[in-house]
Amino acid sequence: MTDAVENAGTVQPATGAARGVTSVSDEVVEKIAGAAARAVPGVADLGGDVARFFNNILDKVGLDEVGDARRGVSADVKGNAAVINVVLVIDAGHVVVDVTEAVRVAVIEAVEKYGLTVTQVNVTVDDIELNQPGPAAV
């Protein structure tokens, strides 16, 4: 008996593309990239002056988690490709080029683990954190 006759009347499973489309929102990529950037040594904070100002206000009224996950990061996702922009504050004493390159690598690795392709990571250093905690008083 031929294969066609044996399988007559059976429905072959459709491929993924035939069953629907999967999309990933900009917000998801922004959260992933933000977490990766914050973990890089030398990154004091994310976001520009205005974003950090409003975050401080939210902190004072007890809404300290609002907007933190995506602050300082924007993403433009088209299909499975993403362009990511990161605005950060660098800790004093760190080499800007070293920190920004480490952020770029960390963001790319983190986002690409989710099956997306990162085509660009643009990093802007908006400020420097000079208030480093000193050694504990004895």
Backbone as a printed PyTorch tensor [residue, N CA C, xyz], in Angstrom:
tensor([[[ 0.8470, -1.1670,  0.0000],
         [ 0.0000,  0.0000,  0.0000],
         [ 0.8990,  1.2400,  0.0000]],

        [[ 0.5050,  2.2500, -0.7280],
         [ 1.3410,  3.4480, -0.7980],
         [ 1.1010,  4.3300,  0.4250]],

        [[ 2.0630,  5.2080,  0.6550],
         [ 1.9840,  6.1260,  1.7930],
         [ 0.7460,  7.0110,  1.6960]],

        [[ 0.4210,  7.4760,  0.4980],
         [-0.7330,  8.3610,  0.3040],
         [-2.0280,  7.6540,  0.6610]],

        [[-2.1390,  6.3710,  0.3150],
         [-3.3580,  5.6270,  0.6140],
         [-3.4510,  5.3350,  2.1120]],

        [[-2.3330,  4.9900,  2.7420],
         [-2.3310,  4.6980,  4.1670],
         [-2.7200,  5.9090,  4.9870]],

        [[-2.3130,  7.1000,  4.5500],
         [-2.5800,  8.3200,  5.3030],
         [-3.8250,  9.0570,  4.8260]],

        [[-4.5920,  8.4530,  3.9710],
         [-5.7900,  9.1140,  3.4530],
         [-6.7360,  9.4230,  4.6000]],

        [[-7.2550, 10.6330,  4.6040],
         [-8.2100, 11.0400,  5.6210],
         [-7.5750, 11.5740,  6.8910]],

        [[-6.2560, 11.4750,  7.0450],
         [-5.6180, 12.0290,  8.2290],
         [-5.2350, 13.4760,  7.9640]],

        [[-5.2630, 14.2570,  8.9940],
         [-4.9160, 15.6710,  8.8790],
         [-3.4840, 15.8410,  9.3520]],

        [[-2.6670, 16.3780,  8.4810],
         [-1.2830, 16.6410,  8.8400],
         [-1.2290, 17.9120,  9.6820]],

        [[-0.4220, 17.9160, 10.7220],
         [-0.3270, 19.1260, 11.5440],
         [ 0.2360, 20.2780, 10.7220]],

        [[-0.3350, 21.4400, 10.9340],
         [ 0.1260, 22.6300, 10.2290],
         [ 1.4300, 23.1100, 10.8570]],

        [[ 2.2160, 23.7770, 10.0640],
         [ 3.4510, 24.3520, 10.5890],
         [ 3.1010, 25.5600, 11.4390]],

        [[ 4.0580, 26.0320, 12.2160],
         [ 3.8370, 27.1810, 13.0880],
         [ 3.3230, 28.3930, 12.3480]],

        [[ 3.8710, 28.6810, 11.1690],
         [ 3.4610, 29.8600, 10.4150],
         [ 2.0120, 29.7680,  9.9660]],

        [[ 1.5410, 28.5480,  9.7060],
         [ 0.1700, 28.3880,  9.2370],
         [-0.8370, 28.5430, 10.3700]],

        [[-0.4050, 28.4330, 11.5980],
         [-1.3170, 28.4920, 12.7400],
         [-1.3960, 29.8540, 13.3980]],

        [[-0.5720, 30.7790, 13.0100],
         [-0.6280, 32.1050, 13.6180],
         [ 0.7220, 32.7770, 13.6530]],

        [[ 0.7130, 33.9580, 14.1510],
         [ 1.9130, 34.7900, 14.1950],
         [ 2.2650, 35.0660, 15.6540]],

        [[ 3.5300, 34.9950, 15.9700],
         [ 4.0080, 35.3560, 17.3010],
         [ 4.7070, 36.6980, 17.1980]],

        [[ 4.3740, 37.5960, 18.1090],
         [ 5.0680, 38.8800, 18.1380],
         [ 5.4940, 39.1670, 19.5690]],

        [[ 6.5650, 39.9110, 19.6950],
         [ 7.0960, 40.2990, 20.9920],
         [ 7.0040, 41.8140, 21.0720]],

        [[ 6.4060, 42.3190, 22.1380],
         [ 6.2100, 43.7640, 22.2530],
         [ 7.5110, 44.4720, 22.6050]],

        [[ 7.5490, 45.7420, 22.2760],
         [ 8.6930, 46.5780, 22.6280],
         [ 8.9280, 46.5450, 24.1400]],

        [[ 7.8410, 46.5670, 24.9080],
         [ 7.9280, 46.5970, 26.3680],
         [ 8.6670, 45.3870, 26.9290]],

        [[ 8.4310, 44.2260, 26.3680],
         [ 9.1040, 43.0040, 26.8370],
         [10.6080, 43.1260, 26.6180]],

        [[10.9980, 43.5680, 25.4410],
         [12.4200, 43.7290, 25.1270],
         [13.0380, 44.8000, 26.0200]],

        [[12.3040, 45.8730, 26.2890],
         [12.8080, 46.9340, 27.1630],
         [13.0790, 46.4180, 28.5730]],

        [[12.1980, 45.5740, 29.0860],
         [12.3960, 45.0110, 30.4260],
         [13.6140, 44.0890, 30.4730]],

        [[13.7530, 43.2600, 29.4670],
         [14.9030, 42.3460, 29.4090],
         [16.1990, 43.1530, 29.3260]],

        [[16.2280, 44.1330, 28.4360],
         [17.4270, 44.9580, 28.2420],
         [17.7440, 45.7800, 29.4890]],

        [[16.7200, 46.3090, 30.1420],
         [16.9260, 47.1020, 31.3570],
         [17.5460, 46.2830, 32.4730]],

        [[17.0530, 45.0730, 32.6610],
         [17.6160, 44.1990, 33.6990],
         [19.0730, 43.8630, 33.3920]],

        [[19.3680, 43.6050, 32.1320],
         [20.7390, 43.2690, 31.7430],
         [21.6730, 44.4600, 31.9520]],

        [[21.2270, 45.6450, 31.5830],
         [22.0650, 46.8430, 31.7120],
         [22.3320, 47.1760, 33.1780]],

        [[21.3110, 47.0490, 34.0280],
         [21.4780, 47.3560, 35.4520],
         [22.4970, 46.4360, 36.1270]],

        [[22.6600, 45.2400, 35.6080],
         [23.5670, 44.2590, 36.2180],
         [25.0330, 44.5000, 35.8860]],

        [[25.3070, 45.4360, 34.9790],
         [26.6930, 45.6850, 34.5550],
         [27.4040, 46.5550, 35.5940]],

        [[28.5710, 46.1220, 36.0620],
         [29.3370, 46.9510, 37.0000],
         [29.6710, 48.3050, 36.3610]],

        [[29.4920, 49.3610, 37.1370],
         [29.7440, 50.7100, 36.6410],
         [28.4850, 51.4440, 36.2350]],

        [[27.3610, 50.7280, 36.1350],
         [26.0830, 51.3730, 35.8260],
         [25.4230, 51.7380, 37.1530]],

        [[25.2800, 53.0440, 37.4030],
         [24.6750, 53.5240, 38.6470],
         [23.1600, 53.5400, 38.5620]],

        [[22.6280, 53.8700, 37.3820],
         [21.1810, 53.9980, 37.2120],
         [20.8810, 54.0360, 35.7260]],

        [[19.6160, 53.9210, 35.3930],
         [19.1790, 54.0390, 34.0090],
         [18.2230, 55.2140, 33.8950]],

        [[18.2240, 55.8370, 32.7410],
         [17.2950, 56.9220, 32.4570],
         [17.9770, 58.2670, 32.4630]],

        [[17.3470, 59.1880, 31.7400],
         [17.8380, 60.5560, 31.6900],
         [17.4030, 61.3300, 32.9240]],

        [[17.7690, 62.5940, 32.9760],
         [17.4730, 63.4350, 34.1270],
         [15.9820, 63.5000, 34.4400]],

        [[15.1510, 63.6970, 33.4270],
         [13.7080, 63.8400, 33.6420],
         [13.1100, 62.5360, 34.1710]],

        [[13.4830, 61.4140, 33.5670],
         [12.9550, 60.1200, 34.0130],
         [13.3430, 59.8370, 35.4550]],

        [[14.5730, 60.1350, 35.8020],
         [15.0210, 59.8900, 37.1660],
         [14.3470, 60.8430, 38.1490]],

        [[14.0820, 62.0910, 37.7310],
         [13.3800, 63.0580, 38.5670],
         [11.9840, 62.5360, 38.9110]],

        [[11.2410, 62.1050, 37.8930],
         [ 9.8950, 61.5930, 38.1370],
         [ 9.9170, 60.2940, 38.9390]],

        [[10.9330, 59.4740, 38.7410],
         [11.0510, 58.2520, 39.5240],
         [11.2470, 58.5780, 41.0010]],

        [[12.0330, 59.6070, 41.2970],
         [12.2330, 60.0170, 42.6880],
         [10.9230, 60.4670, 43.3140]],

        [[10.1030, 61.1720, 42.5630],
         [ 8.7980, 61.6010, 43.0650],
         [ 7.9220, 60.3840, 43.3450]],

        [[ 7.8920, 59.4330, 42.4150],
         [ 7.1070, 58.2180, 42.6160],
         [ 7.5910, 57.4570, 43.8440]],

        [[ 8.9020, 57.4240, 44.0510],
         [ 9.4520, 56.7610, 45.2340],
         [ 8.9260, 57.4030, 46.5110]],

        [[ 8.8420, 58.7250, 46.5250],
         [ 8.4220, 59.4540, 47.7300],
         [ 6.9490, 59.2530, 48.0560]],

        [[ 6.1320, 58.9640, 47.0490],
         [ 4.7080, 58.7450, 47.3150],
         [ 4.3750, 57.2560, 47.4030]],

        [[ 5.3970, 56.4100, 47.4700],
         [ 5.1760, 54.9870, 47.6810],
         [ 4.9320, 54.1710, 46.4240]],

        [[ 5.1890, 54.7290, 45.2760],
         [ 5.0120, 54.0000, 44.0150],
         [ 6.3730, 53.7030, 43.4000]],

        [[ 7.2880, 53.2250, 44.2210],
         [ 8.6790, 53.0780, 43.8090],
         [ 8.9280, 52.0460, 42.7290]],

        [[ 7.9990, 51.1580, 42.4590],
         [ 8.2060, 50.1490, 41.4140],
         [ 7.6560, 50.5810, 40.0600]],

        [[ 6.9010, 51.6550, 40.0190],
         [ 6.2530, 52.0900, 38.7700],
         [ 7.3010, 52.5430, 37.7700]],

        [[ 7.3410, 51.9110, 36.6190],
         [ 8.2250, 52.3430, 35.5440],
         [ 9.6760, 51.9600, 35.6760]],

        [[10.0870, 51.3630, 36.7910],
         [11.5000, 51.0450, 36.9800],
         [12.0250, 50.0250, 35.9770]],

        [[11.2260, 49.0480, 35.6130],
         [11.7030, 47.9560, 34.7630],
         [12.1270, 48.4360, 33.3830]],

        [[11.4510, 49.4470, 32.8550],
         [11.7350, 49.9010, 31.4910],
         [12.4420, 51.2560, 31.4460]],

        [[12.5680, 51.9160, 32.5680],
         [13.1300, 53.2660, 32.5710],
         [14.5280, 53.2730, 31.9710]],

        [[14.7670, 54.2180, 31.0780],
         [16.0710, 54.3610, 30.4660],
         [16.3010, 53.4930, 29.2530]],

        [[15.3060, 52.7010, 28.8850],
         [15.4650, 51.7950, 27.7450],
         [14.2740, 51.9540, 26.8090]],

        [[14.5690, 52.0470, 25.5300],
         [13.5080, 52.0020, 24.5180],
         [13.9090, 50.9790, 23.4710]],

        [[12.9040, 50.3190, 22.9140],
         [13.1630, 49.2930, 21.9070],
         [12.1880, 49.4620, 20.7630]],

        [[12.6510, 49.1120, 19.5900],
         [11.8100, 49.0820, 18.4060],
         [11.9510, 47.6890, 17.8170]],

        [[10.8880, 46.8960, 17.9670],
         [10.9190, 45.5110, 17.5170],
         [10.1060, 45.3950, 16.2360]],

        [[10.7450, 44.8760, 15.2030],
         [10.0970, 44.6120, 13.9160],
         [10.3330, 43.1410, 13.5960]],

        [[ 9.2680, 42.3580, 13.6500],
         [ 9.4310, 40.9210, 13.4350],
         [10.2280, 40.3270, 14.5650]],

        [[11.3700, 39.7320, 14.2430],
         [12.2160, 39.1900, 15.3080],
         [13.5300, 39.9590, 15.4430]],

        [[13.5610, 41.2030, 14.9130],
         [14.7490, 42.0520, 15.0200],
         [14.4540, 43.2550, 15.9120]],

        [[15.4250, 43.6300, 16.7290],
         [15.2280, 44.7280, 17.6690],
         [16.3750, 45.7190, 17.6110]],

        [[16.0060, 46.9970, 17.6850],
         [16.9540, 48.0820, 17.8860],
         [16.6710, 48.6140, 19.2880]],

        [[17.7080, 48.7070, 20.1150],
         [17.5400, 49.0670, 21.5210],
         [18.3830, 50.2940, 21.8380]],

        [[17.7770, 51.2320, 22.5710],
         [18.4660, 52.4320, 23.0350],
         [18.4870, 52.4100, 24.5520]],

        [[19.6650, 52.6370, 25.1240],
         [19.8290, 52.6300, 26.5770],
         [20.4330, 53.9600, 27.0020]],

        [[19.7970, 54.6050, 27.9960],
         [20.3220, 55.8380, 28.5860],
         [20.7100, 55.4910, 30.0100]],

        [[21.9560, 55.7750, 30.3720],
         [22.4110, 55.3600, 31.6890],
         [23.2210, 56.4280, 32.4030]],

        [[23.3710, 56.1900, 33.7040],
         [24.2260, 56.9880, 34.5760],
         [25.3750, 56.0660, 34.9530]],

        [[26.5840, 56.5640, 34.8150],
         [27.7660, 55.7550, 35.0870],
         [28.3260, 56.1040, 36.4650]],

        [[28.8560, 55.1140, 37.1660],
         [29.5240, 55.3570, 38.4430],
         [30.8530, 56.0630, 38.1920]],

        [[31.1740, 57.0330, 39.0440],
         [32.4520, 57.7340, 38.9450],
         [33.5930, 56.7260, 39.0640]],

        [[34.6440, 56.9560, 38.3070],
         [35.8140, 56.1020, 38.3760],
         [35.8310, 54.9710, 37.3680]],

        [[34.7490, 54.7850, 36.6370],
         [34.6950, 53.7360, 35.6170],
         [34.9590, 54.3330, 34.2400]],

        [[35.6110, 53.5800, 33.4020],
         [35.9180, 54.0200, 32.0470],
         [34.6450, 53.9090, 31.2060]],

        [[34.2440, 55.0200, 30.6180],
         [32.9880, 55.0850, 29.8770],
         [32.9240, 54.0230, 28.7790]],

        [[33.9650, 53.9160, 27.9770],
         [33.9620, 52.9650, 26.8680],
         [33.8250, 51.5320, 27.3670]],

        [[34.4760, 51.2050, 28.4760],
         [34.3840, 49.8490, 29.0240],
         [32.9710, 49.5370, 29.4960]],

        [[32.3530, 50.4780, 30.2070],
         [31.0040, 50.2540, 30.7360],
         [29.9900, 50.1770, 29.6010]],

        [[30.0760, 51.0910, 28.6390],
         [29.0880, 51.0860, 27.5570],
         [29.2140, 49.8340, 26.6920]],

        [[30.4270, 49.3700, 26.4700],
         [30.5960, 48.1380, 25.6910],
         [30.0820, 46.9290, 26.4700]],

        [[30.3100, 46.9120, 27.7780],
         [29.7900, 45.8210, 28.6070],
         [28.2590, 45.8310, 28.6210]],

        [[27.6640, 47.0150, 28.6430],
         [26.2010, 47.1320, 28.5770],
         [25.7020, 46.5990, 27.2380]],

        [[26.3670, 47.0000, 26.1710],
         [25.9700, 46.5550, 24.8210],
         [26.0030, 45.0230, 24.7360]],

        [[27.0750, 44.4170, 25.1990],
         [27.2200, 42.9610, 25.1510],
         [26.1580, 42.2850, 26.0210]],

        [[25.9550, 42.7940, 27.2370],
         [24.9860, 42.1930, 28.1570],
         [23.5660, 42.2670, 27.6000]],

        [[23.2170, 43.4050, 27.0110],
         [21.8730, 43.5820, 26.4530],
         [21.6630, 42.6400, 25.2660]],

        [[22.6380, 42.5730, 24.3790],
         [22.5200, 41.6920, 23.2120],
         [22.3610, 40.2400, 23.6590]],

        [[23.2180, 39.7880, 24.5670],
         [23.1470, 38.3970, 25.0310],
         [21.8050, 38.0980, 25.6880]],

        [[21.3250, 39.0090, 26.5220],
         [20.0680, 38.7730, 27.2410],
         [18.8810, 38.7080, 26.2880]],

        [[18.8050, 39.6270, 25.3540],
         [17.6590, 39.6680, 24.4380],
         [17.7130, 38.5050, 23.4490]],

        [[18.9020, 38.1860, 22.9560],
         [19.0070, 37.1130, 21.9660],
         [18.7410, 35.7330, 22.5810]],

        [[18.8250, 35.5990, 23.9000],
         [18.4480, 34.3390, 24.5600],
         [16.9610, 34.0440, 24.3580]],

        [[16.1910, 35.0690, 24.0590],
         [14.7500, 34.9100, 23.8460],
         [14.4010, 34.6780, 22.3820]],

        [[15.4230, 34.4770, 21.5350],
         [15.1740, 34.1410, 20.1410],
         [15.0520, 35.3290, 19.2070]],

        [[15.3120, 36.5170, 19.7010],
         [15.2720, 37.7040, 18.8520],
         [16.6790, 38.0130, 18.3590]],

        [[16.7670, 38.8350, 17.3360],
         [18.0500, 39.2970, 16.8300],
         [18.1800, 40.7760, 17.1520]],

        [[19.2570, 41.1430, 17.8060],
         [19.5020, 42.5460, 18.1250],
         [20.3930, 43.1190, 17.0330]],

        [[19.8700, 44.1100, 16.3140],
         [20.6390, 44.7030, 15.2240],
         [21.4700, 45.8980, 15.6840]],

        [[21.0200, 46.5790, 16.7460],
         [21.7660, 47.7240, 17.2860],
         [21.4600, 47.8930, 18.7570]],

        [[22.4720, 48.2920, 19.5140],
         [22.2780, 48.7660, 20.8820],
         [23.0200, 50.0910, 20.9650]],

        [[22.2530, 51.1600, 21.0820],
         [22.8100, 52.5040, 21.1820],
         [22.8030, 52.9050, 22.6530]],

        [[23.9670, 53.2980, 23.1700],
         [24.0920, 53.6250, 24.5890],
         [24.4560, 55.0970, 24.7260]],

        [[23.6830, 55.7990, 25.5570],
         [23.9490, 57.2060, 25.8580],
         [24.2610, 57.3270, 27.3380]],

        [[25.3980, 57.9230, 27.6670],
         [25.7320, 58.2020, 29.0650],
         [25.1990, 59.5990, 29.3500]],

        [[24.1880, 59.6710, 30.2170],
         [23.4940, 60.9230, 30.4980],
         [24.0510, 61.6550, 31.7130]],

        [[24.6780, 60.9030, 32.6310],
         [25.1250, 61.5260, 33.8740],
         [26.1880, 60.6400, 34.5120]],

        [[26.8030, 61.1790, 35.5550],
         [27.7860, 60.4240, 36.3300],
         [27.3990, 60.4980, 37.7940]],

        [[27.4920, 59.3840, 38.4850],
         [27.1670, 59.3280, 39.9120],
         [28.4250, 59.5920, 40.7100]],

        [[28.4710, 60.7440, 41.3680],
         [29.6590, 61.1230, 42.1390],
         [29.5360, 60.7740, 43.6090]],

        [[28.3410, 60.5320, 44.0850],
         [28.1060, 60.2640, 45.5000],
         [28.3300, 58.8070, 45.8370]],

        [[29.5550, 58.3770, 45.7520],
         [29.8920, 57.0040, 46.0950],
         [29.9560, 56.8740, 47.6130]],

        [[29.3570, 55.8300, 48.1680],
         [29.4490, 55.6560, 49.6140],
         [30.8860, 55.4050, 50.0140]],

        [[31.2920, 56.0730, 51.0570],
         [32.6600, 55.9100, 51.5490],
         [32.7410, 54.7340, 52.5040]],

        [[33.9420, 54.4760, 53.0300],
         [34.0850, 53.3810, 53.9940],
         [33.2980, 53.6940, 55.2650]],

        [[32.8130, 52.6560, 55.9010],
         [32.0050, 52.8260, 57.1160],
         [32.8440, 53.4600, 58.2180]],

        [[32.2030, 54.3830, 58.9400],
         [32.9050, 55.0400, 60.0590],
         [33.0720, 54.0440, 61.1970]],

        [[34.2070, 54.1280, 61.8560],
         [34.5050, 53.2030, 62.9300],
         [34.1890, 53.8280, 64.2480]]])
